JSON list of C-alpha atoms and ligand atoms in Angstrom, two decimals:
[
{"chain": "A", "resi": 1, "resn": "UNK", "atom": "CA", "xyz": [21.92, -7.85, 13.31]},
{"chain": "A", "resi": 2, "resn": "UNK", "atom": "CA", "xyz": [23.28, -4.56, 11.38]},
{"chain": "A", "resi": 3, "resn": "UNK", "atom": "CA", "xyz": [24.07, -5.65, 7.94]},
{"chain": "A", "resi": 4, "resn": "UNK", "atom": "CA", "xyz": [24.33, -2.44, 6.35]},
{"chain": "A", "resi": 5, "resn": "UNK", "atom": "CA", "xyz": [23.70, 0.95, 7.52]},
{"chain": "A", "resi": 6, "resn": "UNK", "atom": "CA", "xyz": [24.62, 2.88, 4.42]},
{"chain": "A", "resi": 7, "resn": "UNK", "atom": "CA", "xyz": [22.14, 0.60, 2.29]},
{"chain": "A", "resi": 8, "resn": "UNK", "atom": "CA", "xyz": [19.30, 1.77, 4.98]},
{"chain": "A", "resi": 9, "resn": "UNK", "atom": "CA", "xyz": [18.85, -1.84, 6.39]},
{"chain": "A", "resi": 10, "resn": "UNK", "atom": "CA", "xyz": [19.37, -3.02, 9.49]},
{"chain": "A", "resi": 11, "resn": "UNK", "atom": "CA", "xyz": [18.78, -6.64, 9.20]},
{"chain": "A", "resi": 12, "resn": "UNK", "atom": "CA", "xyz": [17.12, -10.19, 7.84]},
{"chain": "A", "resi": 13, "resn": "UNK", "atom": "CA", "xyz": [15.18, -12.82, 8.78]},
{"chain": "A", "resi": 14, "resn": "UNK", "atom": "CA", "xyz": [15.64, -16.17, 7.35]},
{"chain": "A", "resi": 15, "resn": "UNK", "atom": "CA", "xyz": [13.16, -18.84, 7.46]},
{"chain": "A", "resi": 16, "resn": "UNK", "atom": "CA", "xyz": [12.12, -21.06, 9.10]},
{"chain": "A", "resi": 17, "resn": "UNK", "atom": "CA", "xyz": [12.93, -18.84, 12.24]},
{"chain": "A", "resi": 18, "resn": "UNK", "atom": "CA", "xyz": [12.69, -19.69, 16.03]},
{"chain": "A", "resi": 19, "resn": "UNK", "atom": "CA", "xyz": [10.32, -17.41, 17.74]},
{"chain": "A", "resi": 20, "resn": "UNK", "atom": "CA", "xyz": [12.86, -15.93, 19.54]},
{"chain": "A", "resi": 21, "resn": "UNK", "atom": "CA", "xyz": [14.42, -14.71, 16.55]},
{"chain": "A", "resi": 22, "resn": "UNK", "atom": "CA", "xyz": [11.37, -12.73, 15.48]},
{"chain": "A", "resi": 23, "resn": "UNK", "atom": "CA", "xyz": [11.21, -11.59, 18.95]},
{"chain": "A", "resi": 24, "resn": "UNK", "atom": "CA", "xyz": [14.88, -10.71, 19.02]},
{"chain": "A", "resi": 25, "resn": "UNK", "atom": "CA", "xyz": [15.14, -9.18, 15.79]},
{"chain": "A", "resi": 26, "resn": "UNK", "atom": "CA", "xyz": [11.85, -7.11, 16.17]},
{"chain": "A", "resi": 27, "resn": "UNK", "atom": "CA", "xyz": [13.11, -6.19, 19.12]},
{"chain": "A", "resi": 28, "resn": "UNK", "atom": "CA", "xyz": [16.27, -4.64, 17.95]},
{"chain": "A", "resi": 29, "resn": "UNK", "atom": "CA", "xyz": [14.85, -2.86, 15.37]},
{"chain": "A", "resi": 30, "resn": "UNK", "atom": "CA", "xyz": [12.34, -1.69, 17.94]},
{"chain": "A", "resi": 31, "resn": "UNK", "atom": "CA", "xyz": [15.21, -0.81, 19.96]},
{"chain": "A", "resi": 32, "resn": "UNK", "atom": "CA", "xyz": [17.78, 0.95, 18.11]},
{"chain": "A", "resi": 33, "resn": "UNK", "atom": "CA", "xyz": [14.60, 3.21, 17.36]},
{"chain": "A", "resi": 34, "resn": "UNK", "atom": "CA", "xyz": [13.98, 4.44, 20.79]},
{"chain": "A", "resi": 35, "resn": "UNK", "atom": "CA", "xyz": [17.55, 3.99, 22.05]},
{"chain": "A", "resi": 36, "resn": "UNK", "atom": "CA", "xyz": [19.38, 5.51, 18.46]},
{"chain": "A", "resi": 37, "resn": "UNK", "atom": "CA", "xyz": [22.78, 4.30, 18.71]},
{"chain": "A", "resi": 38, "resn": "UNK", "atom": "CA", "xyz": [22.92, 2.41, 21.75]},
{"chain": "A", "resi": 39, "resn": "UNK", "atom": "CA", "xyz": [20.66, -0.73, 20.94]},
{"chain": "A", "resi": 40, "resn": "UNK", "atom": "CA", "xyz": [18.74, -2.81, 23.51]},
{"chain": "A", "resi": 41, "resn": "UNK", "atom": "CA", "xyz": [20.23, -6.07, 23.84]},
{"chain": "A", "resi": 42, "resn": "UNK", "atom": "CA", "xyz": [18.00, -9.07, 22.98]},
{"chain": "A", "resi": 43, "resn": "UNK", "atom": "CA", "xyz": [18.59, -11.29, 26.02]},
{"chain": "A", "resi": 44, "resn": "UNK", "atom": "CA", "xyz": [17.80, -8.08, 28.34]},
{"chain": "A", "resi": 45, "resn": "UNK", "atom": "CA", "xyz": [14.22, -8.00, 26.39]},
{"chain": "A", "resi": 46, "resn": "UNK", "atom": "CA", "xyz": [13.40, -11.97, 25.88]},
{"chain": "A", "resi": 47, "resn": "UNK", "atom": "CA", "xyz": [14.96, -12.43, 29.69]},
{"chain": "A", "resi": 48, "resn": "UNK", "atom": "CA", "xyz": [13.30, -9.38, 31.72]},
{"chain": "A", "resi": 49, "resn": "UNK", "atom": "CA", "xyz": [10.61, -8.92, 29.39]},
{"chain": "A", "resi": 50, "resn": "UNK", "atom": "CA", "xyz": [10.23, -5.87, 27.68]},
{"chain": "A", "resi": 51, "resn": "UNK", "atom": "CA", "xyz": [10.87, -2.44, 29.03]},
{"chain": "A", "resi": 52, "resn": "UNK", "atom": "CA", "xyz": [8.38, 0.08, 28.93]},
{"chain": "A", "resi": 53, "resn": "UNK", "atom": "CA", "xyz": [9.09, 2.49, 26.83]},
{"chain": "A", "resi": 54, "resn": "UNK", "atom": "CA", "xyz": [8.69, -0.55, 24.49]},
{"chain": "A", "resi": 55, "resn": "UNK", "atom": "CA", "xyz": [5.74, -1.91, 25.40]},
{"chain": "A", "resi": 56, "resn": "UNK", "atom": "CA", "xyz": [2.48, -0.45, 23.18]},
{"chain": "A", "resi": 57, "resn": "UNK", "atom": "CA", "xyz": [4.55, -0.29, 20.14]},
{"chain": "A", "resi": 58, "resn": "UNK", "atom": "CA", "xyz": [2.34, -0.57, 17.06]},
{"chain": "A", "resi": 59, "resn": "UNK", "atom": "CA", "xyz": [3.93, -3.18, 14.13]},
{"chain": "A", "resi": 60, "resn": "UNK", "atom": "CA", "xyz": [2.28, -3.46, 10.99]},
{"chain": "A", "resi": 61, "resn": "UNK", "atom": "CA", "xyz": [2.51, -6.87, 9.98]},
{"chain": "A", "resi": 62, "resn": "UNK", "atom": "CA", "xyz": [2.56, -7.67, 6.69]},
{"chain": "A", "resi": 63, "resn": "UNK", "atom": "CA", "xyz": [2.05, -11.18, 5.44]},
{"chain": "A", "resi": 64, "resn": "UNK", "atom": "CA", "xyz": [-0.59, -13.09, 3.01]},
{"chain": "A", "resi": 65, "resn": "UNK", "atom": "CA", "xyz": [-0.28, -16.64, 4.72]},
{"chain": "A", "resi": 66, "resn": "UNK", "atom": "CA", "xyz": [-2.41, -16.94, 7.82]},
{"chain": "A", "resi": 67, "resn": "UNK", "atom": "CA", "xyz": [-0.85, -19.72, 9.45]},
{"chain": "A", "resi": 68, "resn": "UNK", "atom": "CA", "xyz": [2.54, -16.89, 9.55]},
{"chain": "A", "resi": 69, "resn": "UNK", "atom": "CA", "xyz": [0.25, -14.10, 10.50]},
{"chain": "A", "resi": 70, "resn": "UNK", "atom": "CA", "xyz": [-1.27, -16.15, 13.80]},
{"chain": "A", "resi": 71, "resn": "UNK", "atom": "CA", "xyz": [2.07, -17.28, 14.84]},
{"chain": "A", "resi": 72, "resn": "UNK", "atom": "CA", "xyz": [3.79, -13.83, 14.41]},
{"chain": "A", "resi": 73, "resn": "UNK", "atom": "CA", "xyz": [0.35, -11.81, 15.95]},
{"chain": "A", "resi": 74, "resn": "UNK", "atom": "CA", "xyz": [1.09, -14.42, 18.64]},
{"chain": "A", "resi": 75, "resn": "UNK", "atom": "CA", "xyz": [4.43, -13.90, 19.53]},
{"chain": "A", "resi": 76, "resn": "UNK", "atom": "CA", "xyz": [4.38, -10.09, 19.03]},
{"chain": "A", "resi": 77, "resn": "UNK", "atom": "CA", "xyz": [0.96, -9.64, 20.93]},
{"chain": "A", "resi": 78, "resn": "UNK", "atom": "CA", "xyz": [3.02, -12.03, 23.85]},
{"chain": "A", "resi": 79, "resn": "UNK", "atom": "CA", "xyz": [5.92, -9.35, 23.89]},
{"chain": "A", "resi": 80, "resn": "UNK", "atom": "CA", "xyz": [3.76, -6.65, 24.48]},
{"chain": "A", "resi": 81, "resn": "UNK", "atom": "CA", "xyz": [3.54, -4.93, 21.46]},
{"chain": "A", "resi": 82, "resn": "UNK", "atom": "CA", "xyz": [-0.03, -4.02, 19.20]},
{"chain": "A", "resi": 83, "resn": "UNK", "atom": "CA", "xyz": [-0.30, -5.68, 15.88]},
{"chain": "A", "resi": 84, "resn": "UNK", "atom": "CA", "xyz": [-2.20, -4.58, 12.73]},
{"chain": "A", "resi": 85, "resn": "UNK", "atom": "CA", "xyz": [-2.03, -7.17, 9.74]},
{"chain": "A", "resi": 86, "resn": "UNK", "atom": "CA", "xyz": [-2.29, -6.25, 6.24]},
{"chain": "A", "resi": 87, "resn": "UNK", "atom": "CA", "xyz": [-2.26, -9.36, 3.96]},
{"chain": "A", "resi": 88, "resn": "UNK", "atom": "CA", "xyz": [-0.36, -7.73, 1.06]},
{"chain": "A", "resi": 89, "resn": "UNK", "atom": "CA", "xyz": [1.65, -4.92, -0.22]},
{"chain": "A", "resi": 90, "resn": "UNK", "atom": "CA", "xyz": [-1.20, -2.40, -1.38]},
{"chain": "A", "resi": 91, "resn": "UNK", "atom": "CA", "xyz": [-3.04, -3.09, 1.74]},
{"chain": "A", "resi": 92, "resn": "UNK", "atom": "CA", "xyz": [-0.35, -1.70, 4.00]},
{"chain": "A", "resi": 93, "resn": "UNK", "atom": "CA", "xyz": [0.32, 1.11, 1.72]},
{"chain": "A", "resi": 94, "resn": "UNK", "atom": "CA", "xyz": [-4.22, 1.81, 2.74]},
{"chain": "A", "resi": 95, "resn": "UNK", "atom": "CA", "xyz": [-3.12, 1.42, 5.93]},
{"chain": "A", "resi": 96, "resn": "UNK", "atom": "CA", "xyz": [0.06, 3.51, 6.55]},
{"chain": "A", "resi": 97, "resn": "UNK", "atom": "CA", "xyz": [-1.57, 6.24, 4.92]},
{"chain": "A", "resi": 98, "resn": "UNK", "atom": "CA", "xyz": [-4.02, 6.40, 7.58]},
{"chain": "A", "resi": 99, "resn": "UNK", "atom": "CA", "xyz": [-2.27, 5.17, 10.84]},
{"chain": "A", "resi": 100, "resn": "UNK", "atom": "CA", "xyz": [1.34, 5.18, 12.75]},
{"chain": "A", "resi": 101, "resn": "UNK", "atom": "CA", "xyz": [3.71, 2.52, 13.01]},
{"chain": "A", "resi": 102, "resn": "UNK", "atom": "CA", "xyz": [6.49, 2.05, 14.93]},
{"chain": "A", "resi": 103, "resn": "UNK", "atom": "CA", "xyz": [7.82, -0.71, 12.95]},
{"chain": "A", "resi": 104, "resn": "UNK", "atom": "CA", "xyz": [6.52, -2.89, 9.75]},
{"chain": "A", "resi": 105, "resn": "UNK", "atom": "CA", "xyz": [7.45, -6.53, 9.63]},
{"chain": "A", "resi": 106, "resn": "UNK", "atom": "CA", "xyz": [7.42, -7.48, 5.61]},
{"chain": "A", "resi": 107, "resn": "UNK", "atom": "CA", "xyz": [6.53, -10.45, 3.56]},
{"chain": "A", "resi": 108, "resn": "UNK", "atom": "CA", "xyz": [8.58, -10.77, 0.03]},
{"chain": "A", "resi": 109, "resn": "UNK", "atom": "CA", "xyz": [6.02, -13.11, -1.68]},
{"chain": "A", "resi": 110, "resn": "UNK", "atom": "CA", "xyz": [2.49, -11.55, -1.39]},
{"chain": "A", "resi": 111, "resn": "UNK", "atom": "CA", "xyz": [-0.05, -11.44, -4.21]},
{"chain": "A", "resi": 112, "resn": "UNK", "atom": "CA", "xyz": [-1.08, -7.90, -5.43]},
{"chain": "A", "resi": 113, "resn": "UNK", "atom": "CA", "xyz": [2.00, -6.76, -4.64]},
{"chain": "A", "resi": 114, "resn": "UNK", "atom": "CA", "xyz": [5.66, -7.62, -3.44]},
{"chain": "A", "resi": 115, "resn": "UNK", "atom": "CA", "xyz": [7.08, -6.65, -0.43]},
{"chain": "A", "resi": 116, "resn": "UNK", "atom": "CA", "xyz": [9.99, -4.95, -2.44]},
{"chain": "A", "resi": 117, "resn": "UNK", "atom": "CA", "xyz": [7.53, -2.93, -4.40]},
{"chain": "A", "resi": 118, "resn": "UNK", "atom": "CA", "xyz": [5.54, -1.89, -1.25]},
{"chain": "A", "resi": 119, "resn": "UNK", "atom": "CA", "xyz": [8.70, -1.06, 0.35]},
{"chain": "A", "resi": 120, "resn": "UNK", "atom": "CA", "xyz": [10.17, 1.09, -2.32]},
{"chain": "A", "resi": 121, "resn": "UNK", "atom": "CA", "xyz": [6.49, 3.08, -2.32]},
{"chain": "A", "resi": 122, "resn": "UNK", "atom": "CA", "xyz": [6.96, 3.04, 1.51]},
{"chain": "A", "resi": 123, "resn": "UNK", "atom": "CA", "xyz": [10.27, 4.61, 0.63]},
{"chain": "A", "resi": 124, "resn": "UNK", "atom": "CA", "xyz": [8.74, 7.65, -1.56]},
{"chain": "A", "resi": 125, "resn": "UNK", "atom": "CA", "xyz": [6.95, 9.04, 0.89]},
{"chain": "A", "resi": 126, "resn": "UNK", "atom": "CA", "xyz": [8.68, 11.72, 3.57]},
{"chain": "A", "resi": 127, "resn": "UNK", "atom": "CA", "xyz": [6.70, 10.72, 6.14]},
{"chain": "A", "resi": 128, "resn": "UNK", "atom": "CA", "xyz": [7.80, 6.82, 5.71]},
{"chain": "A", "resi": 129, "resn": "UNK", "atom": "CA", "xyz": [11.26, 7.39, 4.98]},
{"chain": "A", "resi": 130, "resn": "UNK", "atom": "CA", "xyz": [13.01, 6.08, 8.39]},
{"chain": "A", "resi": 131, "resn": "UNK", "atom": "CA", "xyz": [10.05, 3.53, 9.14]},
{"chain": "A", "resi": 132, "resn": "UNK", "atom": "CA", "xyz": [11.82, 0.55, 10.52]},
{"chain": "A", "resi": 133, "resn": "UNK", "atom": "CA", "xyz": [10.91, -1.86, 7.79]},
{"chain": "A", "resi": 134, "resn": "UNK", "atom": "CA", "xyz": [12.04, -6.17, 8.44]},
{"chain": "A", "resi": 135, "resn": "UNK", "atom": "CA", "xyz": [12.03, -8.32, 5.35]},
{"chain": "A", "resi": 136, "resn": "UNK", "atom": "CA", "xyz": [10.60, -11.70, 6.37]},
{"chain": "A", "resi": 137, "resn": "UNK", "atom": "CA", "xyz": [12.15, -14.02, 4.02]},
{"chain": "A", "resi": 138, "resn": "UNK", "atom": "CA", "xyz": [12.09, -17.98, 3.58]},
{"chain": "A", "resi": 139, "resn": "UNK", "atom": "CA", "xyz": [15.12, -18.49, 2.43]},
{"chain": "A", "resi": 140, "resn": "UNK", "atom": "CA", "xyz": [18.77, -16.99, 2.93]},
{"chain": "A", "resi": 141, "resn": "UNK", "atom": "CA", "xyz": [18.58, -16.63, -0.62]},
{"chain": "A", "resi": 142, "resn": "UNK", "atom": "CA", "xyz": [21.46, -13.64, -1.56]},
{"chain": "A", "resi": 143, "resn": "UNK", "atom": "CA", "xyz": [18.88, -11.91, -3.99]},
{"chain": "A", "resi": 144, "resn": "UNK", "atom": "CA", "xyz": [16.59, -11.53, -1.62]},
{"chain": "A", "resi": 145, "resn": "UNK", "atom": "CA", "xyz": [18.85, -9.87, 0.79]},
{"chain": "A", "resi": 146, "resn": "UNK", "atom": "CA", "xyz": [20.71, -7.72, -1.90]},
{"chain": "A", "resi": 147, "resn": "UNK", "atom": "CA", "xyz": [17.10, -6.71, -3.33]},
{"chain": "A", "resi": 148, "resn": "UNK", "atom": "CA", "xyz": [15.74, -6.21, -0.31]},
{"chain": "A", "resi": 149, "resn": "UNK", "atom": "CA", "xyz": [18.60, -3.77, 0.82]},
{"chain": "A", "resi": 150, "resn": "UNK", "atom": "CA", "xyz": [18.02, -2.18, -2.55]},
{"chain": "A", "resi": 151, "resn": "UNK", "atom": "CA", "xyz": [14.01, -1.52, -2.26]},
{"chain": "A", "resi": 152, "resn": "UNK", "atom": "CA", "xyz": [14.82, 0.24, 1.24]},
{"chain": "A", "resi": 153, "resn": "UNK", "atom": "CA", "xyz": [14.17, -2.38, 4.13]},
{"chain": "A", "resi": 154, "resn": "UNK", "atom": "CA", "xyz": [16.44, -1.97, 7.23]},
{"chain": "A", "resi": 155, "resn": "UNK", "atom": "CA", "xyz": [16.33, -5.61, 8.52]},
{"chain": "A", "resi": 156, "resn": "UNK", "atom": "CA", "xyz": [15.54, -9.03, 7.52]},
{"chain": "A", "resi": 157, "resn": "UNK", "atom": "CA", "xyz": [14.01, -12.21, 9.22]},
{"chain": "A", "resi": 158, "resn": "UNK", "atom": "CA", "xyz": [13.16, -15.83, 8.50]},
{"chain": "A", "resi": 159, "resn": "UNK", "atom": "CA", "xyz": [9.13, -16.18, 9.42]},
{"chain": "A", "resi": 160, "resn": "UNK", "atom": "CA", "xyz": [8.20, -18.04, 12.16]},
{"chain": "A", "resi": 161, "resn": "UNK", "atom": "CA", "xyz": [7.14, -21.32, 10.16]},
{"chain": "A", "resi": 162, "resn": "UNK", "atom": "CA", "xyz": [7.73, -22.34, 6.45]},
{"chain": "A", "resi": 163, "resn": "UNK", "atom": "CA", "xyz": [4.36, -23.51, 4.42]},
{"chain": "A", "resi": 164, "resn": "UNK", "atom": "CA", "xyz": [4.68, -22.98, 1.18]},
{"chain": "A", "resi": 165, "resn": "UNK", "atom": "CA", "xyz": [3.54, -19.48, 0.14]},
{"chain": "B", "resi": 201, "resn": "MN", "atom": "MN1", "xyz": [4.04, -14.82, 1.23]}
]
């Protein structure tokens, strides 16, 4: 779901989300990467599983509650993709330093640090700057989405379940 190229994002998530919508959603942004302008349709992925040139993708998974991080790790592991969780903002910032991504899948509410600060530092850096970056969000809260099109993040998501935190 494009929401606004000129802001740099590319989407949202909204919780509580259906697995299919993390699928879907990672999938596009996964997508419009290798394909540019001529993005891989969702049902084609969830329906035929995913095509090769997507499978092995590396997403860095961002998220402090570990009941969201098994479910996601679950359903992204299932596509076919390799997962790396960092359980806040600074720790993803270690870890991007030091390894490649093909996507990062974002947390707002982390302790340490924010998702919209992490993003924004994501942002500074040359190397980072058009790192497919999905806000995973709990609610379809318009701040979130205009702050998170502000800090830099291309997409947005609702997690996979909604416990508090
Ligand atoms: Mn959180």
């Amino acid at each position: 779901m494009v929401v606004s190229k000129s802001a740099d994002l590319e989407g949202f998530l909204i919780k509580p989300v259906s697995p299919s919508m993390l699928f879907d959603t990672t999938m596009n942004v996964l997508g419009q990467e290798v394909y540019g302008s001529r993005p891989r349709m969702a049902a084609d992925a969830a329906g035929a599983g995913i095509g090769s040139d997507l499978l092995g993708k590396r997403v860095l998974l961002v998220e402090d509650n570990q009941i969201n991080q098994e479910v996601a790790v679950e359903i992204l592991k299932g596509a076919g993709l390799r997962v790396q969780v960092a359980s806040n903002g600074s720790e993803a910032l270690s870890i991007l330093d030091t390894a490649t991504f093909d996507a990062v899948l974002m947390d707002l509410q982390m302790p340490k640090m924010d998702g919209f600060e992490a993003t924004r530092r994501i942002r500074t850096q040359d190397r980072l700057r058009d790192l497919p970056i999905v806000a995973m969000t709990a609610n379809a809260m318009a701040g979130d989405r205009e702050e998170c099109l502000a800090a830099g993040m291309n997409d947005y998501v609702s997690k996979p379940i909604d416990p508090p935190g």
